[in-house]
XYZ file of C-alpha atoms in Angstrom:
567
model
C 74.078 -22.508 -28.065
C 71.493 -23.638 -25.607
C 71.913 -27.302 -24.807
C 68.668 -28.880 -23.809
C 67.733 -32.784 -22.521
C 64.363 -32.764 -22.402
C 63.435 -35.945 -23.570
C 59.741 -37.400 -24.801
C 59.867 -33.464 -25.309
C 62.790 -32.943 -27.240
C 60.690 -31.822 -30.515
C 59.178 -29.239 -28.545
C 62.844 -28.211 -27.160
C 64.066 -27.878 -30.578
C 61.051 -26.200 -31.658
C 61.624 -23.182 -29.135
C 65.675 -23.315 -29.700
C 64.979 -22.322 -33.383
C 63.678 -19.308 -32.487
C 65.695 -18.722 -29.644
C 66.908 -14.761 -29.636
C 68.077 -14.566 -25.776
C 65.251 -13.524 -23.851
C 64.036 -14.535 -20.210
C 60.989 -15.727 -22.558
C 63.341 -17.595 -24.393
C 65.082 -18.994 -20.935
C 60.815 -19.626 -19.472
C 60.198 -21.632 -22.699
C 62.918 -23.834 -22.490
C 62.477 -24.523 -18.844
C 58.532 -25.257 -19.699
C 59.721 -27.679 -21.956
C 61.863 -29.349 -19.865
C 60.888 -32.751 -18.112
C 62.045 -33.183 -14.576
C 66.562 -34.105 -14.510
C 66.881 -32.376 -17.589
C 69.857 -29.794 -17.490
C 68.914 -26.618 -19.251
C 72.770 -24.730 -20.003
C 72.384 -21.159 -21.022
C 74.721 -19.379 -23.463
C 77.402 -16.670 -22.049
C 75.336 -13.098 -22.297
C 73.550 -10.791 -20.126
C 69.733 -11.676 -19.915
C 67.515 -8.306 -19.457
C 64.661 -9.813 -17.148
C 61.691 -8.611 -18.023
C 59.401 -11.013 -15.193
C 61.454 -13.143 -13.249
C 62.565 -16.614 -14.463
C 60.670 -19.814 -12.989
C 62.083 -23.165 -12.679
C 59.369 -24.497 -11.105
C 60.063 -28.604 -11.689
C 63.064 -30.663 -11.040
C 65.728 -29.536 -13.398
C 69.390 -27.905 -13.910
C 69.514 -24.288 -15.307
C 73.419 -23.480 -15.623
C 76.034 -21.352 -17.143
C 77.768 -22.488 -20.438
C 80.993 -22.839 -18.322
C 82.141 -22.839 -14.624
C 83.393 -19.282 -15.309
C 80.144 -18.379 -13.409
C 80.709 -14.304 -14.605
C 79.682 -15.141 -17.981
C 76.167 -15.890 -17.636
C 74.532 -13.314 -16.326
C 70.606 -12.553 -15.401
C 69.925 -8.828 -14.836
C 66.199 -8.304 -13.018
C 67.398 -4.436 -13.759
C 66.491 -3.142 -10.519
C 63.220 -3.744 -11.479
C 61.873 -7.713 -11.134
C 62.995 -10.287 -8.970
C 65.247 -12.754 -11.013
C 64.634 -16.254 -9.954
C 62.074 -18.298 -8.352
C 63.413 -22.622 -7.513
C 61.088 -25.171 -6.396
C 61.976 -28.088 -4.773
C 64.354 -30.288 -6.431
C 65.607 -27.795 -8.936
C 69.264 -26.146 -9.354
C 70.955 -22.542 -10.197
C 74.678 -23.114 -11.217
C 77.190 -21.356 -12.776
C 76.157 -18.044 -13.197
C 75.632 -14.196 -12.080
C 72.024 -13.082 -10.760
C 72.061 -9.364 -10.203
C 70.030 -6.210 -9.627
C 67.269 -8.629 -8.457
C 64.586 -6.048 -6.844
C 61.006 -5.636 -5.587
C 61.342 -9.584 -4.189
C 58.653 -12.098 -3.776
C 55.430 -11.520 -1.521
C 54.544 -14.498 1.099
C 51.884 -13.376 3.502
C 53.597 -10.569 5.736
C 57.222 -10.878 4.475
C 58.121 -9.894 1.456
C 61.918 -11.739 0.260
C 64.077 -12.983 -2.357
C 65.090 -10.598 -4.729
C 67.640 -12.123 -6.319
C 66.493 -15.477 -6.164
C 63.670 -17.083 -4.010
C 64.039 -21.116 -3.092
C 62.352 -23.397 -1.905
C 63.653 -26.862 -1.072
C 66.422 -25.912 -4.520
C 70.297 -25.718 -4.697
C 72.187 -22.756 -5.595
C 75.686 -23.975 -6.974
C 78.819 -21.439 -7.844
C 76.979 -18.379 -8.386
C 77.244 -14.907 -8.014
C 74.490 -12.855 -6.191
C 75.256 -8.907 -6.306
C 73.812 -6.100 -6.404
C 70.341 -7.305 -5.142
C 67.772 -4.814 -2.986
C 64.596 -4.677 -0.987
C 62.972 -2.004 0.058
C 59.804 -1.700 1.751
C 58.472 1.054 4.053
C 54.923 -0.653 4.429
C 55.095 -1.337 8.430
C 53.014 -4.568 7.499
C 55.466 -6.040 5.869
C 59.036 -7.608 6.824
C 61.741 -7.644 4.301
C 63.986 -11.575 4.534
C 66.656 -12.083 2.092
C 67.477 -9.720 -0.603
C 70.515 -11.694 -2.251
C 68.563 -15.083 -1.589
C 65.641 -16.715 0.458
C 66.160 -20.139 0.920
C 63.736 -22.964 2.761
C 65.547 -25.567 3.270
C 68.071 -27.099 0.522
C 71.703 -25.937 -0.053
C 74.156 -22.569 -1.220
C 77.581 -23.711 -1.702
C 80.495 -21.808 -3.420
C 78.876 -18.830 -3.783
C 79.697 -15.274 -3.778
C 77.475 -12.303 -2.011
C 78.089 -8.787 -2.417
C 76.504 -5.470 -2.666
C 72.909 -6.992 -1.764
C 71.178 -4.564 0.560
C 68.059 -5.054 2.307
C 65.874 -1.895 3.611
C 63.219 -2.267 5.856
C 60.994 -1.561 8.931
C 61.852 -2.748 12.371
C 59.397 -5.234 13.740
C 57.946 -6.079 17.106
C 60.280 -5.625 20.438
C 62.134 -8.670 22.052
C 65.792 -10.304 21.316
C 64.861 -13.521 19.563
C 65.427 -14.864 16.442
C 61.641 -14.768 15.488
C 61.229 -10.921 16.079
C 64.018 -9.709 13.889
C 61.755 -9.379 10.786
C 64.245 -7.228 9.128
C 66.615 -9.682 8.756
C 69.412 -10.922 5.787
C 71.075 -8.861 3.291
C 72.652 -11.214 1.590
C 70.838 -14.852 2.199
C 68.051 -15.598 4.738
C 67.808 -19.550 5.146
C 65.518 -21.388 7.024
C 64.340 -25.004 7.840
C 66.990 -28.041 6.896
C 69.172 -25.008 5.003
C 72.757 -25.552 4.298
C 75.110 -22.404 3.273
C 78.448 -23.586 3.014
C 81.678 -22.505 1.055
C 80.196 -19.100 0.527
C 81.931 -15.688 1.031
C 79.983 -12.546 1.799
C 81.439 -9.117 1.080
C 79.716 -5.352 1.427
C 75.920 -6.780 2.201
C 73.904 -4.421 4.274
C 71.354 -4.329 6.331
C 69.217 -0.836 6.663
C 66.528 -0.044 9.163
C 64.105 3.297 7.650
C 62.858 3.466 10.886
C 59.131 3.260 10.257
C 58.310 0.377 11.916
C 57.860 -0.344 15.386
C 61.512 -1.183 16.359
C 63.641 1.315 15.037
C 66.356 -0.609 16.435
C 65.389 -3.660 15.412
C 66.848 -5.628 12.746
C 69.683 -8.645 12.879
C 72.237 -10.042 9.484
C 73.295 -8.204 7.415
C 74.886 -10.973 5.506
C 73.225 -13.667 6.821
C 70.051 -14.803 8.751
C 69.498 -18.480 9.466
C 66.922 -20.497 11.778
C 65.946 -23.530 12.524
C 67.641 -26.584 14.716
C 68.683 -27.786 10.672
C 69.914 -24.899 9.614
C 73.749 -24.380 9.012
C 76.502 -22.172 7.964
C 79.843 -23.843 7.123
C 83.198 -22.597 5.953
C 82.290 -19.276 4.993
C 83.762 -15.698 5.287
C 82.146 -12.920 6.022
C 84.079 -9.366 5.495
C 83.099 -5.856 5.598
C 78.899 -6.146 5.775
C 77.539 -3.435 7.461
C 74.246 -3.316 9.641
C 72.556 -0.397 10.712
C 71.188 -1.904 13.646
C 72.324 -5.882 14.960
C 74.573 -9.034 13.287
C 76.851 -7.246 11.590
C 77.348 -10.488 9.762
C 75.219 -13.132 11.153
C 72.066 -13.681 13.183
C 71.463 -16.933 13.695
C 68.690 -19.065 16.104
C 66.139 -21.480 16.797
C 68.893 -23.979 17.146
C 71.166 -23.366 14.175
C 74.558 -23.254 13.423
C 77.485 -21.384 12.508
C 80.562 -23.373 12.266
C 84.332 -23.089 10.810
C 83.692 -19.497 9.199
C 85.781 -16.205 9.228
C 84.644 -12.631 10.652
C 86.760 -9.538 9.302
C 85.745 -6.291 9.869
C 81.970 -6.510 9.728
C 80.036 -3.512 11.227
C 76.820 -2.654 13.071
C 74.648 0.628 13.709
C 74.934 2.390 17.026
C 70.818 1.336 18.037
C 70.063 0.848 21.686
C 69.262 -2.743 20.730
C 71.482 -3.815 17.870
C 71.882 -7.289 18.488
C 75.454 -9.085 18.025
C 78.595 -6.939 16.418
C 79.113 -9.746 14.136
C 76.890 -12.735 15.073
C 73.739 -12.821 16.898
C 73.340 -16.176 18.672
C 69.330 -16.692 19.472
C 69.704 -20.271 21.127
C 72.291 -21.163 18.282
C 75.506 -22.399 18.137
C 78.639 -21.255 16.687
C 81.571 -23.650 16.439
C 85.360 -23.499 15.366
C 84.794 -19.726 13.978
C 87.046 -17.051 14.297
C 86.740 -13.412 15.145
C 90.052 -11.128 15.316
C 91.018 -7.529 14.873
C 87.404 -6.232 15.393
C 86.724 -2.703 16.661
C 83.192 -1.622 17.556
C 84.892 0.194 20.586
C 83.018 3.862 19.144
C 79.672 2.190 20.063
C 78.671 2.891 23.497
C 76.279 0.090 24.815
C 75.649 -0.430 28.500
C 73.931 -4.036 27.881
C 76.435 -5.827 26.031
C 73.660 -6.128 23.230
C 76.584 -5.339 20.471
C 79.588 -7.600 21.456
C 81.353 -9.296 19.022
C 78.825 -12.529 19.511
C 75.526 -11.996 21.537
C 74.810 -15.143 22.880
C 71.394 -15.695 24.299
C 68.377 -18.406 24.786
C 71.012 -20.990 25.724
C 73.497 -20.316 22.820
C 76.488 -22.449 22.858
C 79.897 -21.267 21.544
C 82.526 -23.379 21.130
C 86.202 -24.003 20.146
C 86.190 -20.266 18.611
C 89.211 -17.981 18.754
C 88.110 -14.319 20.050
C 91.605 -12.041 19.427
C 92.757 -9.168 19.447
C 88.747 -7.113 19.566
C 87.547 -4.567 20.905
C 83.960 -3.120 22.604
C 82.522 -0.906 25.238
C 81.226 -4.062 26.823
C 82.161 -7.402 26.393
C 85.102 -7.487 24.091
C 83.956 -11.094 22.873
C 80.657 -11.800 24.075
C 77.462 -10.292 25.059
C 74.637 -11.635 27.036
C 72.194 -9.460 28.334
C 69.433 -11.525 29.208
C 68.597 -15.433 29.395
C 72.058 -17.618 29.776
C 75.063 -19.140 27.235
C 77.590 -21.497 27.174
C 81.239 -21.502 26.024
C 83.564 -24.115 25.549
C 87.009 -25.591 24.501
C 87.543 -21.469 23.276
C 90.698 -19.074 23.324
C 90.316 -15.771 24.511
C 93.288 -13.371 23.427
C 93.815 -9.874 23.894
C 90.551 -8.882 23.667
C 89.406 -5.587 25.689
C 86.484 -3.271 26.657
C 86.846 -0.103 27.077
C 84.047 -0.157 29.600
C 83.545 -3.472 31.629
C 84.010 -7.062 30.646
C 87.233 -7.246 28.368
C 85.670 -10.799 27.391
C 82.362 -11.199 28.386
C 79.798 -8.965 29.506
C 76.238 -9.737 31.872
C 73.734 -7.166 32.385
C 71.249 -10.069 33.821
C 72.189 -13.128 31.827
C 74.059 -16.050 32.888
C 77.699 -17.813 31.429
C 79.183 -21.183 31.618
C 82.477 -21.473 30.381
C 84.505 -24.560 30.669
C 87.851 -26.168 29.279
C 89.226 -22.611 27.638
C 91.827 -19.888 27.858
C 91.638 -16.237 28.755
C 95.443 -14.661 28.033
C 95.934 -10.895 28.376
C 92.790 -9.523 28.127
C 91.421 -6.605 29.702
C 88.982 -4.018 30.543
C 88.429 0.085 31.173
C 87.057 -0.699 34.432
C 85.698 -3.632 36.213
C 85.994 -7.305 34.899
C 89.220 -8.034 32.895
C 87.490 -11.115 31.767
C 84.240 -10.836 32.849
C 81.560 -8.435 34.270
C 78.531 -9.436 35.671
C 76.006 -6.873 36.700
C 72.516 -7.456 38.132
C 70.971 -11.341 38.722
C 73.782 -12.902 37.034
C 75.584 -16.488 37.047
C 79.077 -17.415 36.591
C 80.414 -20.481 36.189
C 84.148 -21.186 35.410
C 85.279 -24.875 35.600
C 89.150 -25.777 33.744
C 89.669 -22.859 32.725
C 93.324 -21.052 32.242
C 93.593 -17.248 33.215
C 97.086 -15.916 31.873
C 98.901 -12.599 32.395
C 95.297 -10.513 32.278
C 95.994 -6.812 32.986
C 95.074 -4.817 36.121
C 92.758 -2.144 34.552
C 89.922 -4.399 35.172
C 90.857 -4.853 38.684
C 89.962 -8.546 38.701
C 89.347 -11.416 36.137
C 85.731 -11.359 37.717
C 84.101 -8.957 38.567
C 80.422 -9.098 40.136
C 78.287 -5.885 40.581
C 75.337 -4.247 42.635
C 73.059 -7.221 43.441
C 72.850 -9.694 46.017
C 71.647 -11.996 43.359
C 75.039 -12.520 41.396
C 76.905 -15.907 42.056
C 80.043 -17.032 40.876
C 81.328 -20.845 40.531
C 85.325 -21.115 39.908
C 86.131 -24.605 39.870
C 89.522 -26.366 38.747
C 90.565 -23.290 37.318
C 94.265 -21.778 37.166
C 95.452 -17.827 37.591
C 98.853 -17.759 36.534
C 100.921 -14.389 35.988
C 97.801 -11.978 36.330
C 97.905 -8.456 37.203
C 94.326 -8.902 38.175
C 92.919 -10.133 41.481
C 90.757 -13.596 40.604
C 87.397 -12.278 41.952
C 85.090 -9.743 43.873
C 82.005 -7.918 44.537
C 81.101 -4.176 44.397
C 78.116 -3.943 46.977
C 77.594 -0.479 46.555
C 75.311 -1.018 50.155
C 73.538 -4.153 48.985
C 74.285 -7.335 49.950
C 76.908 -9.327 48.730
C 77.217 -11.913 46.363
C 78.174 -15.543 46.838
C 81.159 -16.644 45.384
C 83.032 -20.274 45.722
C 86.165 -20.760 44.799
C 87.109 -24.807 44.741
C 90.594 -26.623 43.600
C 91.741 -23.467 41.726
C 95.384 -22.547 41.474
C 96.528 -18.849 41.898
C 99.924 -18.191 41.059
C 101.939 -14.627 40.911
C 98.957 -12.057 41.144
C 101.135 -8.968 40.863
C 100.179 -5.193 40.696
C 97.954 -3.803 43.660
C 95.210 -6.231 43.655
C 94.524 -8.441 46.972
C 93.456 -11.517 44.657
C 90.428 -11.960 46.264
C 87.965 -9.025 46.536
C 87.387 -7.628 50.480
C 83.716 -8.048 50.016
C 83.585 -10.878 48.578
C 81.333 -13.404 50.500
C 82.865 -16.949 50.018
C 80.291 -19.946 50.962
C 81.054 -21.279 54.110
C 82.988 -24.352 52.542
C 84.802 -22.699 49.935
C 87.301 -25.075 49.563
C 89.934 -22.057 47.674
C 92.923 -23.673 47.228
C 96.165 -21.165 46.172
C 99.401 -21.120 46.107
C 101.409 -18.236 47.955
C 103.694 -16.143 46.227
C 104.947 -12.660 47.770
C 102.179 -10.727 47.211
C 100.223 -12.893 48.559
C 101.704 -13.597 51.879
C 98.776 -11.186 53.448
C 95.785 -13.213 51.752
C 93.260 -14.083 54.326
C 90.470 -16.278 54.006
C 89.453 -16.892 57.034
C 85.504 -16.758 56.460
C 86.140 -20.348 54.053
C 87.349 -23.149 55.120
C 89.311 -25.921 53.157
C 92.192 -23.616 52.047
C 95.741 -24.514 50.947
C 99.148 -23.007 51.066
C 101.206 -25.115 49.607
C 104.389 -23.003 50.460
C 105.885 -22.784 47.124
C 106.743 -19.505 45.129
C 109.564 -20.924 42.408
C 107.786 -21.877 39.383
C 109.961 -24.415 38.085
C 108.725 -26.546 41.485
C 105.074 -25.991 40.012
C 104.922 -26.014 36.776
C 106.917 -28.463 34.173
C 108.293 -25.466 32.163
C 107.024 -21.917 33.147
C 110.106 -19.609 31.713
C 109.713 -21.344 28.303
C 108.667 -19.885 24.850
C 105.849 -20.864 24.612
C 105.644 -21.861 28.674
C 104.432 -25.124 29.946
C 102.176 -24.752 32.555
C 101.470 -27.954 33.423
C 102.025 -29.245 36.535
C 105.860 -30.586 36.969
C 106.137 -33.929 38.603
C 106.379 -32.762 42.096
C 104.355 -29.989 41.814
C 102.793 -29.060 45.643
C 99.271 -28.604 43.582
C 99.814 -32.410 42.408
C 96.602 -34.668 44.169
C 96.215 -31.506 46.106
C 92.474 -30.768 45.600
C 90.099 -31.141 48.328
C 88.092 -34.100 48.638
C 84.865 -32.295 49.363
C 84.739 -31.028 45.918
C 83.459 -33.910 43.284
C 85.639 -35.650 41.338
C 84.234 -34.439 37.663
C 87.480 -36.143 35.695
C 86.520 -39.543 37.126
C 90.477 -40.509 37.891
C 90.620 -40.056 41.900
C 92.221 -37.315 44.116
C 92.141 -33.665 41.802
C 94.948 -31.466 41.506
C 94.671 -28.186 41.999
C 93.781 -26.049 38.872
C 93.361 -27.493 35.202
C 96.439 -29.488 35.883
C 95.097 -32.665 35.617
C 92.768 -32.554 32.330
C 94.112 -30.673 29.550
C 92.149 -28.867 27.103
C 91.115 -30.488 24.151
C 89.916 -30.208 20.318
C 86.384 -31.227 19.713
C 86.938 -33.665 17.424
C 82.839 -34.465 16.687
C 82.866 -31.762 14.872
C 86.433 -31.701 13.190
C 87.524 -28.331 15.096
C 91.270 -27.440 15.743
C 92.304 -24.075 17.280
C 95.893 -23.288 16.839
C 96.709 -22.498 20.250
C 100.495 -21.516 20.035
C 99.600 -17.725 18.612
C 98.072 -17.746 22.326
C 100.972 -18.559 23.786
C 99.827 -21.168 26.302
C 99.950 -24.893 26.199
C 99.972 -27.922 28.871
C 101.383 -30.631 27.621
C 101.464 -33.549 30.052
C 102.948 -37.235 30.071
């Protein structure tokens, strides 16, 4: 039966129940009755929608049950289902084969339900679809468009969005075809949700055929936020496999598993596009894009761009032409308190890729990683930035030639700071001229340990600032290293690593520094002090890499292998 609170109006309520026959017209009436906090609790069925149903006060419509598959509202690929205004609620129950969506302006969204300030609670959106070919219009949302308010516990899958490509430019604002499953805006909160086979399909009739971002999800605004959800095997012709995210948003604590993306000139992000977002605590392993060729680093696992900020994320195990983890070809990102695992390119960068952007990376791990050619952490091409401050570099492979690896402009820089290269087969850094000038590199308190394979571990044309300050530690394929263009430089005489480290043959090893470690207070004084606590050691001895705790983030760092675990 339909159970109603509608109260000065209950008359009215029980007028329409006795007539009630299980229509959408039934479902409208009801809801017109209704007087704002009343809970309106539909009987198990499948609801034909003939127009699409409006809960346009402050009210409840739910299921019978939490069994959310028995309630089900069927636009039949013909209406959009449901339209929420602010204040109102959708719980417990299926919305599917939503279609045609709602028209605002330009953009045209929503086909399984459009929301407005509403909350969407344990439901089911499938089988949802827009499709426009009118280059006037953008498509947003087919599963759900949400402005502001809150999706939790809810499944996506099988929505698909079909639209033109909008105006050029990687930003959050130009993807207009954008969100298969859910496009949120404003103070938006998905959380809890999982998203499965949602796709995202450029016709190619607008003006970006390669344009188009989220194929699960599209979220924007400094607000906005995706928590706790997983996101498995979307598909994107074009960008955001998964995700596109910006204007300050977030993605935090979710899961990417196999997610895909189109092979566009411009698709933006394998599985998230960052535009000036953040994405915290997620994880990304076993991804291969590696079939894509893209000599930007547009399509890397993340794209992070505008000042994106990733942090305490495990990249493992993925693959792409460049960047095997992230992406940034234009504008700058930072990265923090992140493990990097096994990753690879089969290009350049087997972790992070520049074509002219800039990266900051502090406080984070890079372990066996690699690339096709240069860079078997990161590449950096034309005008870029690289900063590297506590970072660990473990046993990365010698196909990239060396961890960094600057390219073809005078304009590159790189910053290694506090840093530790332990058991590479990769030199630490260099820069490919090719006739130009070189770049400037510096090198300060940074600990290089065992650099086997054929690699001198700095790069002969690299151009170190005059007061470099490189600190290393000399091991036998080493004993040839000269620096004699920087000043400041330590040997410290020592090749046995149970005088450096505190437990280096161990499983996993300990690679911080032993008691009497040479590197101990060995840092050069006319670097600054950044930990606050006197004389540095060398490398990321002295401050060990943390868990960001503001945000309740902890990466399991013993698949990786490394830890430092000091007294």
């Amino acid at each position: 039966m339909i159970k109603y609170h509608c109260g000065v109006l209950a008359a009215v309520c029980a007028a329409v129940f006795s007539s009630f026959a299980g229509t959408s017209a039934d479902i409208q009436a009801l809801i017109d009755a209704a007087d704002p906090g009343a809970t309106v609790t539909i009987p198990s069925g499948t609801y034909l929608l003939e127009t699409p149903v409006l809960v346009n006060k402050a009210i409840t419509l739910a299921g019978d049950s939490a069994d959310r598959t028995l309630v089900i509202l069927d636009g039949q690929a013909a209406v959009n289902c449901v339209e929420l205004s602010e204040g109102a609620t959708l719980r417990d129950l299926t919305v599917q084969n939503g279609a045609g969506g709602k028209t605002v302006g330009s953009v045209i969204c929503g086909a399984g339900v459009y929301a407005i300030g509403a909350t969407i609670d344990n439901c089911i959106i499938r089988g949802c679809a827009l499709d426009n070919e009118d280059t006037k219009f953008v498509t947003r949302g087919a599963g759900v468009y949400l402005n502001g308010g809150m999706v939790q516990g809810c499944l996506f899958t099988g929505n698909v969005n079909t639209g033109c490509g909008s105006s050029p430019g990687n930003t959050f604002d130009s993807q207009g075809l954008a969100g298969g499953g859910i496009y949120a805006v404003g103070a938006a909160t998905v959380q809890d949700c999982r998203f499965t086979d949602n796709r995202l399909v450029n016709n190619k009739k607008g003006s970006r055929a390669d344009n188009g971002s989220g194929a699960a999800a599209c979220i924007g605004g400094a607000s906005a936020l995706i928590d706790n959800c997983l996101f498995k095997s979307n598909s994107s012709s074009n960008g955001g496999g998964a995700v596109c995210a910006g204007n300050g948003a977030m993605v935090r604590n979710s899961t990417f598993d196999g997610n895909t993306f189109g092979a566009e000139k411009y698709a933006y992000g394998g599985q998230v596009a960052a535009f000036g977002s953040k994405v915290i605590g997620c994880v990304f392993t076993n991804i291969d894009t590696s079939t894509i060729q893209d000599d930007n680093g547009y399509g890397s696992i993340v794209l992070a761009v505008g000042g994106a900020e990733v942090t305490s994320c495990l990249f493992e195990n993925n693959t792409y032409y460049r960047g095997g983890a992230i992406g940034c070809p234009s504008g700058q990102f930072t990265a923090s308190n992140c493990v990097f695992k096994a990753n690879r390119s089969t290009d350049r960068g087997g972790v992070i890729s520049l074509y002219s952007g800039s990266a900051t990376v502090v406080d984070s791990w890079f372990v066996e990683n690699d690339a096709g050619s240069y860079g078997s952490v990161v590449f950096a091409r034309t005008g870029c930035a690289v900063a590297l401050r506590n970072c660990w570099f473990l046993r990365n492979k010698k196909a990239g030639g060396y961890a960094v690896a600057l390219y073809n402009s005078s304009a590159n820089s790189a910053t290694i700071e506090n840093c530790s290269f332990v058991d590479n087969a990769c030199g630490v850094v260099a820069d490919w001229d090719n006739g130009q000038s070189v770049a400037k590199i510096k090198v300060s308190n940074t600990l290089v340990f065992e650099t086997t394979g054929n690699y001198h571990p700095f790069g002969a044309h690299a151009d170190f600032a005059t007061n470099g300050n490189i600190t290393f530690v000399a091991s036998d394929d080493m004993t040839n290293l000269d620096l004699s263009d920087a000043s400041g430089n330590v040997d410290l005489g020592e090749t046995n690593p149970k005088n450096i480290f505190r437990d280096f043959y161990s499983d996993p090893a300990n690679y911080a520094l032993a008691p009497v470690s040479p590197a101990k207070d060995a840092g050069t004084a006319e670097v600054p002090d950044w930990v606050g606590e006197g004389t540095l050691d060398m490398g990321t001895g002295e401050y060990e890499v943390k868990d960001v705790a503001d945000y309740g983030v902890k990466i399991d760092r013993v698949g990786a292998k490394p830890r430092v675990v000091n007294e």
